[in-house]
Each structure stands twice: as C-alpha cells, then as structure tokens.
C-alpha cells in the first residue's frame, strides 16, 4: 500500500481540537478496570466513586448480572431486528407490561437508550401547527428532540428554568392547535425538581401534553421508587408522557416511555428513533425485569441513599462553596471559576476521590461545579471522607 497523504479535512479537525485544548475543553476518557460500584479502579488505584448515576448501587449487583446471563442463555445475544420487524421478543413485552404496571400507566414502550426515547417523543407529537414549550435547563437529548420538531415545522419556545408564570404567558399567547410542555423532572446538573403539580395544572388549563423526563427520579423518588410523578402524588393522566431511563438507578441500560394506550401506539407507529433501530438484546430486558423487582423492594437502598444525601448536605454547610438546594442524589457544589473547579477535582482525584468537574457550556458561565453523585452503595464513612477531604482542600 502506498503511503496515504494526510487529509486536509483531518487537518481542519485537528486545528479545532487544538482550540478545545487551548480553551481547556478537550475531553478524554478514563479507562475503568472494575465493575461500576462504590469504588472504581483506574490506573491501578481504587477511587471512591462519586461520578456514576448508579443511585441504588444496582449496576454491579450480582443478581442482575445473573439475570443478564440467564437471559442470554435463554434468548441469545442479539434481538436480530428492530421491534416492528422481528426483534420484539417475549422478554421485551414482559418488561413493557411490568413498567406499565409499575408506573401506573396503561402502556409503556421500551427504547434502546434514553437519548433515543427523548428523540422519538417530541417530534412524534409536535410538527407543523404544534408548539413546544421547553425548560431552559432541559437535558441535551430533549433539546435535540426540540430541534427536530422545529425542523418539522413546530414553533419551539424555551421558558426560564421552572418559571410557571413565564410558561403560562407563552401558553396563553400561542395559537397552536397542539401544545407540548417538555421538562426534566430532576434537572441533571442541579438536582432540583421541576414543579410538576404546577406544570400539570397548566397542561390541563391549556390542553397541552406534559412530557416528563424522569431519568434521575425513576427508582429514587416516590413510594417504591416509582418516580417523580408518584413523589408529587400526580395521576398517570392521559395527557402525560413519562420517560424513564434504565441505565441510572435501574443499573442496566435502555429507557421507556409510559402513557395512554393511544399515545404509546402512536409513538410505536411514528417514533423514528423507535422504528429505525435494532431492539436492545432481550437479555437486557430480563435483567431489567429483575432490576424492577429490586427497585420495588428497594426501600432499604433508598433509605441509605437519602441518609447519605442528608449527611453530605449537613457536612457541606461548613465549606466555602455553595450547595444549592437539591433533594436528590445529584449534589452540585458550586465553585464558580473554571480553573479552580478543575484544580479541586484534580486534587480530589489525587486523593482517590472521583468527583467530576462540570464547566460551561454544560452549565451557565461562572457556575462551574463539582457534580457529586451519591449512591446507596456509599457508606456514612465514605461521605465523611469526602467532606473531610474537601475541608482540607478548602
Ligand atoms: C441520562 C439522561 C438521558 C439519556 O438517557 P440514556 O439512557 O443515558 O441515553 C436523558 N435525559 C436525562 C435528563 C438524562 O440525565
């Protein structure tokens, strides 16, 4: 083979990557040499893990690995096709039925990932003649879904974070025949909750759909971990579509959307990121069915998680950084300055504590932070150790 000349296309990308480096925005991955759990092994050292979304400590649970292995033995490695072709196997259906029963909705539809679930819902419901109203701090997948709806002719508006009055003004001013309110239930960088009762009341008053992304509430909040709707005592109303991810508290992977039988059937018929992708391996559905049982029986895990949250919040009161109100496993310690945040994360890392630094543009300018993710897998000693180290570094 003759030597290939370097491509000018590549050179352009390389120049841009250098700009990322110069701006301190170049991303890289760390290779983890252990299963997801209370600690993660990197570069031969065990690090205390405050960087996963494994809120109930299920990702490394042997019972789920067992269910996954048994599922693979019974159903093979792959599903072979998309759900609408021949890839919808009995374990997929059983999982959907279990998720519908668990969330209280008539029907649920499983997706390969939460990103794909969100990408399906908004564009399926909102095209020409529709309007989408989205919280400013919604997850990137909801923003991308909104852009797809816009490309299809929908009018899209973003309202200030959790601002019901601003949202009501936008709803009242909109002549659209179909309206969609789209929100995270638990905001992923701040851990705060959306005012779901107020949003539901507005949806009722303006005859709008309410699309809720419960990625961080499912399994954690509400009785039996049934999620944010249950936390607020809201009904599984026909105008609500509830999305939950299954790779966070549920510890496996995938996602679902629950709603009325009609809405789910419509999504199954029109959701492009549902239709044009291979169904997840059926063994994952087997593992998830087991996970759903552990979540339902998981009061002890949730007690431990909420004790850890309270312990961290109490202890952080003495630190020089702000810890905004968050009742969830996501605890944002606001440092402010980008470099100072990176230096703090690095100092923790050198002490075998893995806490990710989150910087703009992921969060607003001047609000760079440590995003501390807590889990039922943490002990009180783990929380104390993190607090003591932060105090020492302050
Ligand atoms: C993680 C996340 C998603 C995406 O879910 P995946 O299953 O990881 O693709 C969607 N929305 C929110 C709020 C999330 O945090």
PDB file of C-alpha atoms and ligand atoms in Angstrom, residues 53 55 111-118 137-142 183-189 213-216 243-248 253-255 330 371, ligand 1:
ATOM      1  CA  UNK A  53     -25.640   7.639  38.140  1.00  0.00           C
ATOM      2  CA  UNK A  55     -28.101   5.735  42.564  1.00  0.00           C
ATOM      3  CA  UNK A 111     -36.227   2.120  23.833  1.00  0.00           C
ATOM      4  CA  UNK A 112     -32.571   1.203  23.398  1.00  0.00           C
ATOM      5  CA  UNK A 113     -31.464   4.362  25.273  1.00  0.00           C
ATOM      6  CA  UNK A 114     -32.959   7.410  26.945  1.00  0.00           C
ATOM      7  CA  UNK A 115     -31.466   9.610  24.267  1.00  0.00           C
ATOM      8  CA  UNK A 116     -33.413   7.690  21.630  1.00  0.00           C
ATOM      9  CA  UNK A 117     -36.601   7.745  23.724  1.00  0.00           C
ATOM     10  CA  UNK A 118     -36.485  11.522  24.022  1.00  0.00           C
ATOM     11  CA  UNK A 137     -32.209  23.698  31.598  1.00  0.00           C
ATOM     12  CA  UNK A 138     -33.592  20.595  29.886  1.00  0.00           C
ATOM     13  CA  UNK A 139     -31.241  17.740  29.048  1.00  0.00           C
ATOM     14  CA  UNK A 140     -29.375  17.825  25.716  1.00  0.00           C
ATOM     15  CA  UNK A 141     -31.478  14.945  24.344  1.00  0.00           C
ATOM     16  CA  UNK A 142     -34.683  16.952  24.883  1.00  0.00           C
ATOM     17  CA  UNK A 183     -39.334  19.185  31.152  1.00  0.00           C
ATOM     18  CA  UNK A 184     -36.766  17.233  33.104  1.00  0.00           C
ATOM     19  CA  UNK A 185     -38.349  16.063  36.377  1.00  0.00           C
ATOM     20  CA  UNK A 186     -34.967  16.192  38.154  1.00  0.00           C
ATOM     21  CA  UNK A 187     -32.524  18.572  36.483  1.00  0.00           C
ATOM     22  CA  UNK A 188     -29.349  16.730  35.712  1.00  0.00           C
ATOM     23  CA  UNK A 189     -26.761  19.385  36.607  1.00  0.00           C
ATOM     24  CA  UNK A 213     -38.024  13.147  31.557  1.00  0.00           C
ATOM     25  CA  UNK A 214     -37.583  11.256  34.831  1.00  0.00           C
ATOM     26  CA  UNK A 215     -34.049   9.989  34.179  1.00  0.00           C
ATOM     27  CA  UNK A 216     -32.926  10.861  37.719  1.00  0.00           C
ATOM     28  CA  UNK A 243     -39.913   8.903  30.101  1.00  0.00           C
ATOM     29  CA  UNK A 244     -37.593   6.995  32.412  1.00  0.00           C
ATOM     30  CA  UNK A 245     -34.064   5.781  31.790  1.00  0.00           C
ATOM     31  CA  UNK A 246     -32.963   2.318  32.828  1.00  0.00           C
ATOM     32  CA  UNK A 247     -29.203   2.838  32.891  1.00  0.00           C
ATOM     33  CA  UNK A 248     -29.172   5.035  36.000  1.00  0.00           C
ATOM     34  CA  UNK A 253     -29.429   0.371  30.280  1.00  0.00           C
ATOM     35  CA  UNK A 254     -32.261   1.408  27.987  1.00  0.00           C
ATOM     36  CA  UNK A 255     -35.322   3.524  28.637  1.00  0.00           C
ATOM     37  CA  UNK A 330     -27.257  14.915  42.384  1.00  0.00           C
ATOM     38  CA  UNK A 371     -21.209  17.334  40.486  1.00  0.00           C
TER      39      UNK A 371
HETATM   40  C1  LIG B   1     -29.031  10.356  31.046  1.00  0.00           C
HETATM   41  C2  LIG B   1     -30.153  11.194  30.601  1.00  0.00           C
HETATM   42  C3  LIG B   1     -30.826  10.934  29.407  1.00  0.00           C
HETATM   43  C4  LIG B   1     -30.329   9.924  28.408  1.00  0.00           C
HETATM   44  O1  LIG B   1     -30.511   8.628  28.841  1.00  0.00           O
HETATM   45  P1  LIG B   1     -29.560   7.481  28.300  1.00  0.00           P
HETATM   46  O2  LIG B   1     -30.263   6.213  28.605  1.00  0.00           O
HETATM   47  O3  LIG B   1     -28.269   7.640  29.017  1.00  0.00           O
HETATM   48  O4  LIG B   1     -29.408   7.698  26.816  1.00  0.00           O
HETATM   49  C5  LIG B   1     -31.938  11.677  29.120  1.00  0.00           C
HETATM   50  N1  LIG B   1     -32.375  12.654  29.947  1.00  0.00           N
HETATM   51  C6  LIG B   1     -31.724  12.954  31.092  1.00  0.00           C
HETATM   52  C7  LIG B   1     -32.254  14.035  31.960  1.00  0.00           C
HETATM   53  C8  LIG B   1     -30.596  12.244  31.453  1.00  0.00           C
HETATM   54  O5  LIG B   1     -29.937  12.551  32.557  1.00  0.00           O
END
